Short mmCIF file of C-alpha atoms in Angstrom, two decimals:
data_model
loop_
_atom_site.label_atom_id
_atom_site.label_comp_id
_atom_site.label_asym_id
_atom_site.label_seq_id
_atom_site.Cartn_x
_atom_site.Cartn_y
_atom_site.Cartn_z
CA UNK A 1 8.73 -2.68 -3.91
CA UNK A 2 10.43 -1.28 -0.99
CA UNK A 3 11.54 -4.79 0.12
CA UNK A 4 12.83 -5.51 -3.49
CA UNK A 5 14.81 -2.13 -3.35
CA UNK A 6 16.30 -2.98 0.06
CA UNK A 7 17.37 -6.36 -1.14
CA UNK A 8 18.82 -4.92 -4.36
CA UNK A 9 20.85 -2.30 -2.53
CA UNK A 10 22.10 -4.70 0.09
CA UNK A 11 23.19 -7.25 -2.32
CA UNK A 12 25.04 -4.74 -4.70
CA UNK A 13 26.67 -2.88 -1.96
CA UNK A 14 27.57 -5.91 0.27
CA UNK A 15 28.89 -7.86 -2.56
CA UNK A 16 31.04 -4.84 -3.88
CA UNK A 17 32.61 -4.49 -0.51
CA UNK A 18 33.09 -8.33 -0.26
CA UNK A 19 34.86 -8.40 -3.63
CA UNK A 20 37.97 -6.55 -2.11
CA UNK A 21 37.71 -7.87 1.40
CA UNK A 22 37.70 -11.53 0.27
CA UNK A 23 41.33 -11.20 -0.94
CA UNK A 24 42.57 -11.10 2.52
CA UNK A 25 40.54 -14.18 3.40
CA UNK A 26 42.11 -16.26 0.66
CA UNK A 27 45.26 -17.95 1.76
CA UNK A 28 46.86 -17.75 -1.70
CA UNK A 29 46.28 -13.99 -1.92
CA UNK A 30 46.40 -12.61 1.66
CA UNK A 31 49.27 -10.30 2.49
CA UNK A 32 50.38 -12.74 5.27
CA UNK A 33 49.14 -15.15 7.79
CA UNK A 34 48.09 -12.56 10.16
CA UNK A 35 45.92 -10.82 7.59
CA UNK A 36 44.43 -14.15 6.64
CA UNK A 37 43.66 -15.24 10.20
CA UNK A 38 42.13 -11.79 10.96
CA UNK A 39 40.06 -11.79 7.74
CA UNK A 40 38.65 -15.28 8.47
CA UNK A 41 37.89 -14.55 11.96
CA UNK A 42 36.07 -11.27 10.87
CA UNK A 43 34.05 -13.22 8.19
CA UNK A 44 33.21 -15.97 10.80
CA UNK A 45 31.97 -13.28 13.27
CA UNK A 46 29.89 -11.40 10.85
CA UNK A 47 28.03 -14.59 9.54
CA UNK A 48 27.20 -15.70 13.24
CA UNK A 49 25.09 -12.67 13.97
CA UNK A 50 21.51 -13.46 12.63
CA UNK A 51 19.93 -10.80 10.31
CA UNK A 52 17.02 -10.12 12.81
CA UNK A 53 19.65 -9.13 15.41
CA UNK A 54 21.51 -7.00 13.05
CA UNK A 55 18.26 -5.14 12.06
CA UNK A 56 17.30 -4.59 15.52
CA UNK A 57 20.68 -3.08 16.40
CA UNK A 58 20.59 -0.91 13.28
CA UNK A 59 17.01 0.13 13.91
CA UNK A 60 18.02 1.14 17.53
CA UNK A 61 20.89 3.15 16.15
CA UNK A 62 19.44 4.54 12.85
CA UNK A 63 15.73 4.64 13.76
CA UNK A 64 12.65 2.88 12.30
CA UNK A 65 12.46 2.62 8.46
CA UNK A 66 14.17 1.18 5.50
CA UNK A 67 17.71 2.33 6.36
CA UNK A 68 18.61 -0.03 9.08
CA UNK A 69 17.05 -2.83 7.07
CA UNK A 70 19.43 -1.89 4.09
CA UNK A 71 22.35 -1.76 6.26
CA UNK A 72 21.65 -5.15 7.91
CA UNK A 73 21.30 -6.56 4.43
CA UNK A 74 24.58 -5.05 3.30
CA UNK A 75 26.19 -6.77 6.26
CA UNK A 76 24.38 -10.08 5.45
CA UNK A 77 25.33 -9.99 1.71
CA UNK A 78 28.96 -8.94 2.66
CA UNK A 79 29.44 -11.94 4.94
CA UNK A 80 27.97 -14.24 2.45
CA UNK A 81 29.64 -13.29 -0.75
CA UNK A 82 33.17 -12.59 0.89
CA UNK A 83 33.20 -16.15 2.47
CA UNK A 84 31.93 -17.89 -0.60
CA UNK A 85 34.36 -15.75 -2.80
CA UNK A 86 37.46 -16.26 -0.56
CA UNK A 87 36.86 -20.09 -0.68
CA UNK A 88 36.58 -19.94 -4.39
CA UNK A 89 39.91 -17.83 -4.65
CA UNK A 90 41.73 -20.50 -2.90
CA UNK A 91 40.89 -23.03 -5.74
CA UNK A 92 41.95 -21.06 -8.66
CA UNK A 93 44.65 -22.00 -11.19
CA UNK A 94 47.90 -20.74 -9.54
CA UNK A 95 49.67 -20.27 -13.02
CA UNK A 96 48.54 -16.85 -13.71
CA UNK A 97 49.43 -15.79 -10.17
CA UNK A 98 53.04 -17.24 -10.53
CA UNK A 99 53.46 -15.43 -13.92
CA UNK A 100 52.61 -12.06 -12.58
CA UNK A 101 54.73 -12.65 -9.55
CA UNK A 102 57.73 -13.81 -11.81
CA UNK A 103 57.11 -10.63 -13.90
CA UNK A 104 57.50 -8.51 -10.62
CA UNK A 105 53.83 -7.83 -10.15
CA UNK A 106 52.56 -6.65 -6.78
CA UNK A 107 49.79 -8.56 -4.74
CA UNK A 108 47.15 -6.05 -5.92
CA UNK A 109 48.23 -6.77 -9.53
CA UNK A 110 48.03 -10.45 -9.04
CA UNK A 111 44.50 -9.98 -7.58
CA UNK A 112 43.38 -7.75 -10.41
CA UNK A 113 44.97 -9.57 -13.34
CA UNK A 114 45.04 -13.25 -12.38
CA UNK A 115 42.68 -14.00 -9.51
CA UNK A 116 39.55 -11.81 -10.26
CA UNK A 117 39.20 -12.77 -13.81
CA UNK A 118 39.06 -16.40 -12.86
CA UNK A 119 36.27 -15.90 -10.26
CA UNK A 120 34.13 -13.20 -11.88
CA UNK A 121 31.39 -15.61 -12.97
CA UNK A 122 31.30 -17.02 -9.53
CA UNK A 123 31.20 -13.50 -7.95
CA UNK A 124 28.18 -12.60 -10.23
CA UNK A 125 26.46 -15.94 -9.22
CA UNK A 126 27.16 -15.29 -5.52
CA UNK A 127 25.83 -11.70 -5.75
CA UNK A 128 22.62 -13.20 -7.32
CA UNK A 129 22.48 -15.68 -4.47
CA UNK A 130 22.93 -12.73 -1.97
CA UNK A 131 20.07 -11.02 -3.62
CA UNK A 132 17.70 -14.03 -3.23
CA UNK A 133 18.67 -14.33 0.47
CA UNK A 134 18.15 -10.64 0.96
CA UNK A 135 14.67 -10.76 -0.54
CA UNK A 136 13.66 -13.43 1.89
CA UNK A 137 15.44 -11.69 4.80
CA UNK A 138 13.99 -8.25 3.91
CA UNK A 139 10.45 -9.70 4.13
CA UNK A 140 11.04 -10.36 7.84
CA UNK A 141 13.21 -7.47 8.78
CA UNK A 142 10.31 -5.14 8.90
CA UNK A 143 8.84 -7.08 11.95
CA UNK A 144 11.64 -5.22 13.97
CA UNK A 145 10.94 -1.80 12.37
CA UNK A 146 13.53 -2.15 9.52
CA UNK A 147 11.36 -1.32 6.64
CA UNK A 148 9.87 -3.42 3.89
CA UNK A 149 6.78 -5.55 3.67
CA UNK A 150 7.50 -6.99 7.08
CA UNK A 151 6.21 -3.71 8.68
CA UNK A 152 3.00 -4.02 6.84
CA UNK A 153 2.93 -7.78 7.85
CA UNK A 154 3.41 -7.01 11.48
CA UNK A 155 0.68 -4.28 11.45
CA UNK A 156 -1.89 -6.66 9.91
CA UNK A 157 -0.97 -9.41 12.24
CA UNK A 158 -1.42 -6.87 15.26
CA UNK A 159 -4.97 -6.11 13.80
CA UNK A 160 -5.69 -9.75 13.03
CA UNK A 161 -6.30 -8.98 9.39
CA UNK A 162 -5.53 -12.53 8.29
CA UNK A 163 -6.91 -12.00 4.79
CA UNK A 164 -4.25 -9.43 4.20
CA UNK A 165 -1.72 -11.57 6.07
CA UNK A 166 -2.28 -14.41 3.81
CA UNK A 167 -2.08 -12.14 0.80
CA UNK A 168 1.12 -10.61 1.87
CA UNK A 169 2.60 -14.24 2.48
CA UNK A 170 1.36 -15.30 -0.90
CA UNK A 171 3.04 -12.20 -2.55
CA UNK A 172 6.26 -12.82 -0.77
CA UNK A 173 6.10 -16.55 -1.91
CA UNK A 174 5.47 -15.64 -5.57
CA UNK A 175 8.16 -12.78 -5.50
CA UNK A 176 10.73 -15.26 -4.22
CA UNK A 177 9.75 -17.93 -6.70
CA UNK A 178 10.11 -15.58 -9.56
CA UNK A 179 13.48 -14.16 -8.43
CA UNK A 180 14.74 -17.68 -7.85
CA UNK A 181 13.81 -18.60 -11.28
CA UNK A 182 15.31 -15.56 -12.84
CA UNK A 183 18.52 -16.02 -10.67
CA UNK A 184 18.77 -19.57 -11.69
CA UNK A 185 18.48 -18.60 -15.57
CA UNK A 186 20.99 -15.91 -15.22
CA UNK A 187 23.57 -18.13 -13.22
CA UNK A 188 23.26 -20.81 -15.95
CA UNK A 189 24.13 -18.27 -18.53
CA UNK A 190 27.09 -16.93 -16.47
CA UNK A 191 28.84 -20.29 -15.12
#
């Protein structure tokens, strides 16, 4: 349950942060070329750092437990959703953007009233995908002290209790399959 909670918190918070950050990473919505280039560079940097390295770093800073795992999962979901959403925003219909611009709308109004409504189903699908990825990652983050079922897995591996290790791996497998099935069902309804 702790692993699921960590994955959920990471996906929701990371995706919410990504929703606003991705506007700077979309060429057609960025406030300028400098903002666009900095946003894209930051997204590339965030996505290059592996989740285990993030969890190790945050466990060193925040201590052992679920908090460093949640923070690592927030960063993971943020990078994933922001990149996908920024790419999606670059492919939207420019008509509504031009209409709001012609009516004297600001960049923020263009984003809120023209861009985001066009990508909302994709945003929800990307958030669900981030949740799936987070469940898989949260299972492993405990190996570096970042909470979740990975900490139990590490302990049982250290004590060579392979029957429990097998049970944990089977539980992770079934959980990921169920979440993947549910996520696929929800995405079909949304998109």
